[in-house]
Short mmCIF file of C-alpha atoms and ligand atoms in Angstrom, two decimals:
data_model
loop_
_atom_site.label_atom_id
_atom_site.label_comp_id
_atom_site.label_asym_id
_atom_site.label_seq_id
_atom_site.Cartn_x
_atom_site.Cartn_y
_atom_site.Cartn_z
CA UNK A 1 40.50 -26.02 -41.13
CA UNK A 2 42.77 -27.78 -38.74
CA UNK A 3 41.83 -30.19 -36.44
CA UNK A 4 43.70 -29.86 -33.27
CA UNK A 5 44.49 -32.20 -30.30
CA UNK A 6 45.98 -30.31 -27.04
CA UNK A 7 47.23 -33.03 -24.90
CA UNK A 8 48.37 -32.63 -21.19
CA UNK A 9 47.49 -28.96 -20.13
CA UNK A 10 46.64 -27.32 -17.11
CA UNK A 11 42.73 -26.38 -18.09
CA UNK A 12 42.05 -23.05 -16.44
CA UNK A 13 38.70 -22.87 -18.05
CA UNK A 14 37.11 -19.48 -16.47
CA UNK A 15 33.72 -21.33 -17.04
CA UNK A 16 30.50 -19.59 -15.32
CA UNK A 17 29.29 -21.16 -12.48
CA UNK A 18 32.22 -23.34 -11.54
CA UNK A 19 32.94 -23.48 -7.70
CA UNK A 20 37.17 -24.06 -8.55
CA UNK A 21 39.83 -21.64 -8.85
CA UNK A 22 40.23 -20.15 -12.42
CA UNK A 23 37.48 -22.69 -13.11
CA UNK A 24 40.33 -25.68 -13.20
CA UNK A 25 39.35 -28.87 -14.63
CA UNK A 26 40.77 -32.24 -14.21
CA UNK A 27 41.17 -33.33 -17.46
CA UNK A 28 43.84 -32.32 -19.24
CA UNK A 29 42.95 -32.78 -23.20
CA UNK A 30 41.08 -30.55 -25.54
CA UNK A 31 39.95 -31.95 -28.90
CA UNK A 32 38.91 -29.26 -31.81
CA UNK A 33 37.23 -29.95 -34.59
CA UNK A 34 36.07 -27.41 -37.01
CA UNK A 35 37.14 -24.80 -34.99
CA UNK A 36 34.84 -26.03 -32.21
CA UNK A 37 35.87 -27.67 -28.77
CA UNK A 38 34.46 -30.91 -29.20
CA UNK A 39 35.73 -32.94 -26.55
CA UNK A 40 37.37 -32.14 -23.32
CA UNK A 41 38.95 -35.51 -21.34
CA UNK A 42 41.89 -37.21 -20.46
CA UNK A 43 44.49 -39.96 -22.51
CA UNK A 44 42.22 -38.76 -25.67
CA UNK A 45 44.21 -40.22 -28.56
CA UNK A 46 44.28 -38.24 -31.90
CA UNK A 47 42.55 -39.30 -35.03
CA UNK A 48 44.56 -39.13 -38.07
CA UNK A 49 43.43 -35.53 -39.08
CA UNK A 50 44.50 -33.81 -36.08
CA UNK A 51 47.12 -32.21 -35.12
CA UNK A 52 48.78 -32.60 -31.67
CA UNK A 53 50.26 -30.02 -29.68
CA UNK A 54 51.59 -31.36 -26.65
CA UNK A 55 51.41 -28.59 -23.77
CA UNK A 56 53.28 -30.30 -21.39
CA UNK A 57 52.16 -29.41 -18.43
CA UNK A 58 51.56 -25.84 -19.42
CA UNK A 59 48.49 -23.53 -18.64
CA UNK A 60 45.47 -23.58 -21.11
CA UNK A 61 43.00 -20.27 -20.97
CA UNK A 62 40.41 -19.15 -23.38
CA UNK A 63 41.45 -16.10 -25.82
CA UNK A 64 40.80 -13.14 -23.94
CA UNK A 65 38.06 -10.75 -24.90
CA UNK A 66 38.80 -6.83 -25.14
CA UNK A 67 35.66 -5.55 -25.04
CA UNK A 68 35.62 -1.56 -25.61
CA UNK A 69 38.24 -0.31 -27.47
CA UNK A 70 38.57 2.59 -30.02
CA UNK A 71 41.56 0.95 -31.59
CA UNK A 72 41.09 3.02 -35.24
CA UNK A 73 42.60 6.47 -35.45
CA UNK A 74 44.82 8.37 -37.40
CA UNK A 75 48.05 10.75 -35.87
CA UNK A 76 49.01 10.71 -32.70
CA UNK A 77 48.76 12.78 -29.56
CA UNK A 78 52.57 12.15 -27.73
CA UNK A 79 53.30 15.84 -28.32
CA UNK A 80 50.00 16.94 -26.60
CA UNK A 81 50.83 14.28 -23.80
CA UNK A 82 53.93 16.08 -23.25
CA UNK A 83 52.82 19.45 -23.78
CA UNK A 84 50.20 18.83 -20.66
CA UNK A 85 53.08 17.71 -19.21
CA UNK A 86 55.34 20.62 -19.36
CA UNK A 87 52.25 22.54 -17.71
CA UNK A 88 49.74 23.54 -21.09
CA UNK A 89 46.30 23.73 -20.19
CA UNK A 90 43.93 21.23 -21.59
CA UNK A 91 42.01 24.61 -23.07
CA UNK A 92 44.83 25.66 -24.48
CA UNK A 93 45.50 22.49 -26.36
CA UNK A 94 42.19 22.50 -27.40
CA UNK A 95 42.86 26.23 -28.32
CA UNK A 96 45.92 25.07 -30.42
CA UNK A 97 43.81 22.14 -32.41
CA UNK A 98 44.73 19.31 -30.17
CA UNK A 99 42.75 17.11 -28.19
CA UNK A 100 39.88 15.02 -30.11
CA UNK A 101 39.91 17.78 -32.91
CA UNK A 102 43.19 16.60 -33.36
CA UNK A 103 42.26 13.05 -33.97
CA UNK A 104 39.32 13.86 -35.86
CA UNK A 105 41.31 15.89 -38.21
CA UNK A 106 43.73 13.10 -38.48
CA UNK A 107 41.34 10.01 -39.02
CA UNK A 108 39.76 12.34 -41.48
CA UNK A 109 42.60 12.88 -43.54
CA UNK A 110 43.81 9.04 -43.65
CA UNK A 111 43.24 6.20 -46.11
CA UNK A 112 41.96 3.66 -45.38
CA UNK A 113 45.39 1.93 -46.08
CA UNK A 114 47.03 3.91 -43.72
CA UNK A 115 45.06 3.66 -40.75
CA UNK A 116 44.92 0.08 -40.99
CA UNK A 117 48.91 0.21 -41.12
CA UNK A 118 48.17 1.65 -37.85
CA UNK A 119 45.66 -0.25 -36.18
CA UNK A 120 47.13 -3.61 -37.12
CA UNK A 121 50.34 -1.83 -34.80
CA UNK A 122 48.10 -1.67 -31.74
CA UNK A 123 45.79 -4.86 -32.15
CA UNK A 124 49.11 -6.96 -32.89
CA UNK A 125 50.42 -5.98 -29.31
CA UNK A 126 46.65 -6.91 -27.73
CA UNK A 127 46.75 -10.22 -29.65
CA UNK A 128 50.43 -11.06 -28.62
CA UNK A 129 49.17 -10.77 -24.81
CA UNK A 130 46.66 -13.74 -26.22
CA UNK A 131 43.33 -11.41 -26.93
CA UNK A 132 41.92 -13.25 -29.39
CA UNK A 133 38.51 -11.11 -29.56
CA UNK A 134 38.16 -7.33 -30.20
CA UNK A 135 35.52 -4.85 -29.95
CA UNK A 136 36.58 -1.68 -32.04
CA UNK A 137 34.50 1.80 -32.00
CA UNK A 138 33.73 4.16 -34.76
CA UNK A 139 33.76 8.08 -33.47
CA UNK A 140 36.77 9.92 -34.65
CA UNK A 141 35.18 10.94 -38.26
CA UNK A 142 31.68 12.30 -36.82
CA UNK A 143 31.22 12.33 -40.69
CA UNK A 144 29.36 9.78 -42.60
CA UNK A 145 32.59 8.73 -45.27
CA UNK A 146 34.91 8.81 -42.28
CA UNK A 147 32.67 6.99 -39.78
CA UNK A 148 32.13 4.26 -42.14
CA UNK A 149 35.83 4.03 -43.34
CA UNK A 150 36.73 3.43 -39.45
CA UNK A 151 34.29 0.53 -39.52
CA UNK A 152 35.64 -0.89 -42.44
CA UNK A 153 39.13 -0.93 -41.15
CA UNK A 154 38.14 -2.36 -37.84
CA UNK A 155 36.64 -5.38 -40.16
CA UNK A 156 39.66 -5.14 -42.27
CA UNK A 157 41.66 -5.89 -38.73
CA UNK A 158 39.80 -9.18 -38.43
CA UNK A 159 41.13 -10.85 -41.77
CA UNK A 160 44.57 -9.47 -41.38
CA UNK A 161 45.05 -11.13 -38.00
CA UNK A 162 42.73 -14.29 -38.01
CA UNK A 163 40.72 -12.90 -34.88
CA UNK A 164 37.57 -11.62 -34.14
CA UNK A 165 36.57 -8.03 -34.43
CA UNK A 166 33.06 -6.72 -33.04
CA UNK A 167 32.37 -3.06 -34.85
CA UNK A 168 30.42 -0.61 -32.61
CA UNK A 169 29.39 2.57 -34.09
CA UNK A 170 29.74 5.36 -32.13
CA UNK A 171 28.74 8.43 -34.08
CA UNK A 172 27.74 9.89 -30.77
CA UNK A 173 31.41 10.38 -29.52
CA UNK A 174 31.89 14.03 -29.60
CA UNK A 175 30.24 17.21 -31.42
CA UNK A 176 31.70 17.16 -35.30
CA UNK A 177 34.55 20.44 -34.56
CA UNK A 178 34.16 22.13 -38.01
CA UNK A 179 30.75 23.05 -38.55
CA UNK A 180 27.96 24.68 -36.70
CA UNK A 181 25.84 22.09 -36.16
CA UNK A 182 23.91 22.11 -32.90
CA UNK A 183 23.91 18.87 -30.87
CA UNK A 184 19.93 18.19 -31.28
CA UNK A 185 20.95 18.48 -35.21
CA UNK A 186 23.98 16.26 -35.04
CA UNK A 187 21.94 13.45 -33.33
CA UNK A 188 19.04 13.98 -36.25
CA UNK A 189 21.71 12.84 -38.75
CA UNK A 190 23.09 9.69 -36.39
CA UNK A 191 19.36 8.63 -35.91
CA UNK A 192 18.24 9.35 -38.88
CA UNK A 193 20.97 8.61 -41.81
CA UNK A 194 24.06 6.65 -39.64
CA UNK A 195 22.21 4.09 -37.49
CA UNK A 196 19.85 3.19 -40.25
CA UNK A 197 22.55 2.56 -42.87
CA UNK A 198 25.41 0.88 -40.40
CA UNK A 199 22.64 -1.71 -39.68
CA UNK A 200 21.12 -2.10 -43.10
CA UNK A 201 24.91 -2.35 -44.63
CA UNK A 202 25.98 -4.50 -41.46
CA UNK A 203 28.98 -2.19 -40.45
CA UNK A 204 28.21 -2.51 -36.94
CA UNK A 205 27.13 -5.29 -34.16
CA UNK A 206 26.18 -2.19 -31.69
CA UNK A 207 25.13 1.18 -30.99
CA UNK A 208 27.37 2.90 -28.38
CA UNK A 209 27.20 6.76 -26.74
CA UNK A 210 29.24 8.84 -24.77
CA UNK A 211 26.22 10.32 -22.65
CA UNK A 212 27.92 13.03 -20.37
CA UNK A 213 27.57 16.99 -19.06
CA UNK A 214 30.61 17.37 -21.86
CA UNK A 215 29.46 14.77 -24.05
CA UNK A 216 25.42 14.29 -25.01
CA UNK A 217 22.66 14.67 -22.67
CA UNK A 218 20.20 12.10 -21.23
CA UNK A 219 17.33 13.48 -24.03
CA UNK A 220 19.76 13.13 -26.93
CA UNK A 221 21.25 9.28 -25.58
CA UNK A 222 17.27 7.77 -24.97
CA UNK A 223 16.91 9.05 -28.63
CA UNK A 224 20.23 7.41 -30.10
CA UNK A 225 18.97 4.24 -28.08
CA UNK A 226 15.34 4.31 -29.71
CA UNK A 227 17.03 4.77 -33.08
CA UNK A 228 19.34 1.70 -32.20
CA UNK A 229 16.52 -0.32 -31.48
CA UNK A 230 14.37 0.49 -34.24
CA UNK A 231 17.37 -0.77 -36.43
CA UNK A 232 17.84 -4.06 -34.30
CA UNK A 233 21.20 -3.30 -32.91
CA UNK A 234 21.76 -3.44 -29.65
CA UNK A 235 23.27 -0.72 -27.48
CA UNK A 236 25.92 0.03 -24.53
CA UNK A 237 27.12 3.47 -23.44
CA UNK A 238 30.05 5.41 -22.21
CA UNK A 239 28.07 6.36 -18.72
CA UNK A 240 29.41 7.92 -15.19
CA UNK A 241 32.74 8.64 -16.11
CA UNK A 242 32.97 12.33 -14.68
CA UNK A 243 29.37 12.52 -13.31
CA UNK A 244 26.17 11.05 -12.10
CA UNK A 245 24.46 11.99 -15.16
CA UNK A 246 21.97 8.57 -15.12
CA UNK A 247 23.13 7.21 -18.40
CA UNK A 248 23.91 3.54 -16.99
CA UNK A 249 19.91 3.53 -15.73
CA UNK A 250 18.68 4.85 -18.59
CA UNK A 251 21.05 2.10 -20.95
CA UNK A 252 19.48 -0.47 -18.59
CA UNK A 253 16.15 0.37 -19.76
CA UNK A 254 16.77 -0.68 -23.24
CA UNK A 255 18.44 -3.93 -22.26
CA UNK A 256 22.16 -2.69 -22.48
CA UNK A 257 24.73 -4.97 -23.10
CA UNK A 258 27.24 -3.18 -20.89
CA UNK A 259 27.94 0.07 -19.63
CA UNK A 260 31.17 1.34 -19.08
CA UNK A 261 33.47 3.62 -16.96
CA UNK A 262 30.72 3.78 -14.13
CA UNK A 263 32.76 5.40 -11.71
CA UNK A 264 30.01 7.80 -10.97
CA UNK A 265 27.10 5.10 -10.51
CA UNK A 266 25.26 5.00 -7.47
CA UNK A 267 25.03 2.42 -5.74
CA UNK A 268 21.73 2.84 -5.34
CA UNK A 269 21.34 2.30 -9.17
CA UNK A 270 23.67 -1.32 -9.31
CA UNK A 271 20.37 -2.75 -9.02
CA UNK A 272 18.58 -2.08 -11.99
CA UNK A 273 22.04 -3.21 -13.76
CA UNK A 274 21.47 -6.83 -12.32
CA UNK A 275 17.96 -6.63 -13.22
CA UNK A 276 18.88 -5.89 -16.86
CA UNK A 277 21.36 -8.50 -17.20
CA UNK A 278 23.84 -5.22 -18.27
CA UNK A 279 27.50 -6.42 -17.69
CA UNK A 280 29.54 -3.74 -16.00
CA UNK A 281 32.93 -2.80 -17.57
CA UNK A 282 35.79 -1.19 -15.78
CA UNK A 283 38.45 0.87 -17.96
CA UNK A 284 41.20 1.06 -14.84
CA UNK A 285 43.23 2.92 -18.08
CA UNK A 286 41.07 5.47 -18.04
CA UNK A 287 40.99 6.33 -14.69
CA UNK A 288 45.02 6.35 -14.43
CA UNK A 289 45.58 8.47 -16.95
CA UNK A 290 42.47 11.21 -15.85
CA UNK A 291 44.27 10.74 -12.58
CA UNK A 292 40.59 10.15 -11.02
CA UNK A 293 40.10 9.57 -7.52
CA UNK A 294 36.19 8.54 -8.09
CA UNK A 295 36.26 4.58 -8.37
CA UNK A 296 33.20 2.48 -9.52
CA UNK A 297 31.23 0.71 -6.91
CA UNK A 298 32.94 -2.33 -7.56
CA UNK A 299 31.68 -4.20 -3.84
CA UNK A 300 27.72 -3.46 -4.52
CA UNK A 301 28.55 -4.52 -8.40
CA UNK A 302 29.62 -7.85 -6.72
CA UNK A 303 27.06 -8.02 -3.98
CA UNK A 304 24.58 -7.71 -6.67
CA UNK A 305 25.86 -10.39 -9.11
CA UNK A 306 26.56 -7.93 -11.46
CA UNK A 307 28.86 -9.66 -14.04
CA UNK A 308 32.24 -7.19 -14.29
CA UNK A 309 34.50 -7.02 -17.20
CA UNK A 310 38.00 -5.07 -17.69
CA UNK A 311 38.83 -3.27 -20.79
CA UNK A 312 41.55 -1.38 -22.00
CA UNK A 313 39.64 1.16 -23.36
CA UNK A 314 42.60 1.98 -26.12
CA UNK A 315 42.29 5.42 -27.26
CA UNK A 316 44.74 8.19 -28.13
CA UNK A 317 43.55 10.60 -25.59
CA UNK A 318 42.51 9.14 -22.26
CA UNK A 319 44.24 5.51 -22.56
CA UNK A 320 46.40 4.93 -24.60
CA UNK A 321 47.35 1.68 -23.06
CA UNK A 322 48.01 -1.33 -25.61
CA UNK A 323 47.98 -3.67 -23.17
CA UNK A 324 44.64 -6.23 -21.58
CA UNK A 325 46.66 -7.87 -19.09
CA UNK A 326 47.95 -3.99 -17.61
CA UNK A 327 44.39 -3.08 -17.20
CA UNK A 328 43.42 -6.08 -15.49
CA UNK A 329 46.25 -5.53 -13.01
CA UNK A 330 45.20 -2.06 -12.70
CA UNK A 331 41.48 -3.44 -11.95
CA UNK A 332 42.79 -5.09 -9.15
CA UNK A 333 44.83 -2.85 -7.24
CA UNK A 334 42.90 0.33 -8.44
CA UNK A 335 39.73 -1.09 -8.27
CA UNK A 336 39.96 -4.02 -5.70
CA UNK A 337 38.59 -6.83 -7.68
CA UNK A 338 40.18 -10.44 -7.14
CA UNK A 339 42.39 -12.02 -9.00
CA UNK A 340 39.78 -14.60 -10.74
CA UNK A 341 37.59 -11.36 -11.43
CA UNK A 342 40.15 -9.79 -13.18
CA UNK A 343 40.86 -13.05 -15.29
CA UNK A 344 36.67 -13.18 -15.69
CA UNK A 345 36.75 -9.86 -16.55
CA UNK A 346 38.64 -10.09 -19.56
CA UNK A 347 37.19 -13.83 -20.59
CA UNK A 348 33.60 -14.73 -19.60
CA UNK A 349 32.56 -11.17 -18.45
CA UNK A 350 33.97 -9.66 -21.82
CA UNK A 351 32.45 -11.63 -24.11
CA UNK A 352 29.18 -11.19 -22.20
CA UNK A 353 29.65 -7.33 -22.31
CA UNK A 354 29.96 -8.12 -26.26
CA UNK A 355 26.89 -10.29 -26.02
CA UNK A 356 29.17 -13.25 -27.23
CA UNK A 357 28.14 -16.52 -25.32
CA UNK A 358 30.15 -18.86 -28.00
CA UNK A 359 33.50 -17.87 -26.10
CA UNK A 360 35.19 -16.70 -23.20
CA UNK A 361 35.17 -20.18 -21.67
CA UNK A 362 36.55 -23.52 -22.39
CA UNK A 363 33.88 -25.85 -22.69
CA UNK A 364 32.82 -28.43 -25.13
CA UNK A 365 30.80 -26.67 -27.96
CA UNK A 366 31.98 -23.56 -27.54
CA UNK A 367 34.73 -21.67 -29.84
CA UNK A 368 38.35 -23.05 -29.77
CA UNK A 369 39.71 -19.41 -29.01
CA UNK A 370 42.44 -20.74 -26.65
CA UNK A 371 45.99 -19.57 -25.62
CA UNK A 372 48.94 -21.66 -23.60
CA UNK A 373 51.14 -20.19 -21.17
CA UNK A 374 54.42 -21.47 -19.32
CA UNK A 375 53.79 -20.16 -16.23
CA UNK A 376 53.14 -20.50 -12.58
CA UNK A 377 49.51 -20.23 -12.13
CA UNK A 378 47.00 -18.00 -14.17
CA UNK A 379 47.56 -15.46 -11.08
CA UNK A 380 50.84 -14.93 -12.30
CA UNK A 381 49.44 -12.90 -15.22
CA UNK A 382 47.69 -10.31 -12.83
CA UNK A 383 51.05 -10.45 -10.29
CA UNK A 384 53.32 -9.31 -13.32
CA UNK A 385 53.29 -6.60 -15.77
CA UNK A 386 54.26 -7.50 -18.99
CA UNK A 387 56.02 -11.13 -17.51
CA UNK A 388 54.64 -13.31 -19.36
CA UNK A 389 53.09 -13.82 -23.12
CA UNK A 390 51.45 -17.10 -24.55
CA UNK A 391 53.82 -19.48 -26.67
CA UNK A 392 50.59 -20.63 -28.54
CA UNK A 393 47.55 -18.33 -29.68
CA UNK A 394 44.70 -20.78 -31.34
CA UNK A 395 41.29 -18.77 -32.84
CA UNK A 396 38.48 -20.46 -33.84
CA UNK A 397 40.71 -23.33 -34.05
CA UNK A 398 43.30 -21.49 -36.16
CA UNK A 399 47.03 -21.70 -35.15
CA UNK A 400 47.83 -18.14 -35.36
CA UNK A 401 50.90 -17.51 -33.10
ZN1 ZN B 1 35.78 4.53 -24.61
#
């Protein structure tokens, strides 16, 4: 592995806890060794197995973290996006085969080859914007040989492109379409056959579920959860999105690591998320596309200390937005949060909603995921859409743009 020496940048270290803008530093050097910042200073000179990059003056952040994505799918759904457009109901879609069926049918019916061809499209445009960290979900096979294939492709993702991928399994997505199997039946075979052998085989790092009035009920989420827990993975959950349904309180009760969409929480409820430690993510994709009025209760998330990440929740159906630095725009203006929120929310705050505390923040001993940027000031990447990519991309110390 290389050893690396960055010498005069502009350190915008997001660390937690730092009083300064963007968490800025005064020193200006980072040393990596072993894929590990080992030294932070100033005038550091290099040892004669490193290798200097010389930033010049430019802007130093930590990889960003996407932390809830469902970046593995097969076909695509630009006809149905169109179709609403020209006025087709969303029943009528469904009617026709579209929607998730579509997708379904489609990851179903892919190799594994092929849907990697595809993935590596989407994650290449995350990584360019300097994501250096990935979360990927299962849940378009609702099958075992399809649901594990999807994992297997998000790992796949990981090697191809020298960054980190974190595998959630999310057989709890949606209803399998072609068979009669009644909800309380389908969640016997997640808890009882999926969860068990994701864990045992290590195919996932978490349990997620899309708890909902049109998704799974409060009764069938506690008893993914319990089966989560029995296997040692920890859990998250798509919760609040299109109702009050209670999800985010009950995720909270078995120590959550985020839960996401929220736009329905109470505020009454933020508490129990700081009291659980449960990060809050905000999928401002989500919301555009739905066209939802509803925001999350971003001011009591703050008041609270609630930590808040941003997401770009990439999905085929209700965000199909391959973009980080879009979403944390859209956090801002949609969603109010501050510039340095948005930035935390796809650094610090994302790796925390991943459970990740080796990242998200330059610091000595922590992973030398780290991107430059010629640039103004790291506001400018909130300020402009698409303005601005990193000339350098470093993962766990790797040079790998
Ligand atoms: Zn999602």
């Amino acid at each position: 592995m290389n050893n690396l020496l960055i010498r005069n940048a502009r350190i915008a270290s997001m660390q937690s806890g730092s009083e300064k803008h963007f968490g800025l530093l005064e020193e200006t050097d980072i040393r990596v060794t072993d894929g590990i910042i080992q030294e932070i200073g100033s005038n550091l000179s290099a040892q004669p197995n490193e290798t200097v990059i010389e930033a010049n003056g430019d802007w130093c952040l930590p990889g960003f973290v996407d932390c809830h994505t469902h970046l593995v799918y097969g076909g695509d759904r630009s006809e149905e996006f169109a179709q609403r457009l020209d006025g087709v109901s969303y029943e009528e879609i469904s009617r026709r085969g579209g929607g998730i069926k579509s997708s379904v049918r489609a990851t179903r019916n892919s190799s594994a080859e092929k849907l990697i061809t595809q993935t590596l499209r989407r994650a290449r445009r995350l990584r360019e914007e300097g994501v250096t960290t990935l979360e990927i979900k299962s849940g378009y096979g609702l099958d075992e040989d399809t649901e594990l294939k999807m994992l297997t492709v998000a790992g796949a993702v990981a090697d191809k492109l020298d960054i980190s991928v974190i595998k959630t399994y999310l057989g709890a997505h949606a209803l399998p379409p072609d068979n009669d199997l009644r909800a309380d039946e389908y969640i016997d075979f997640v808890c009882q056959v999926m969860i068990p052998k994701v864990a045992k085989e290590k195919l996932a790092d978490a349990v997620d579920v899309f708890c909902e009035t049109v998704g799974f009920s409060l009764k069938q989420t506690r008893r993914v959860f319990e089966a989560a827990r029995d296997a040692g993975l920890p859990v998250k959950g798509h919760v609040e999105q299109l109702s009050d349904s209670k999800g985010a309180v009950l995720a909270c009760e078995f120590q959550a690591l985020s839960v996401d969409h929220i736009e329905y929480l109470q505020e009454s409820d933020v508490a129990t998320l700081a009291a659980a430690g449960t990060v809050a993510v905000l999928l401002p994709g989500a919301y555009y596309y739905l066209k939802e009025t509803q925001k999350p209760p971003v001011q009591a998330l703050r008041e609270a200390g609630v930590d808040m990440a941003v997401a770009t929740d990439m999905n085929p159906g209700t965000s199909p937005v391959a973009s980080l630095l879009t979403c944390a725009n859209m956090a801002s203006l949609f969603f109010g949060l501050t510039v340095e929120e948005a930035l935390r929310g796809i650094t610090i705050n994302g790796a925390r909603a991943l459970g990740l505390h080796d990242r998200g923040e330059i610091a000595t001993g922590k992973r030398a995921d780290l991107t430059l940027w010629d640039m103004p000031s790291p506001a400018s990447l909130i300020y402009e859409i698409n303005g601005y990519r990193p000339h350098t991309i470093i993962a766990g110390g790797k040079h790998v743009a």
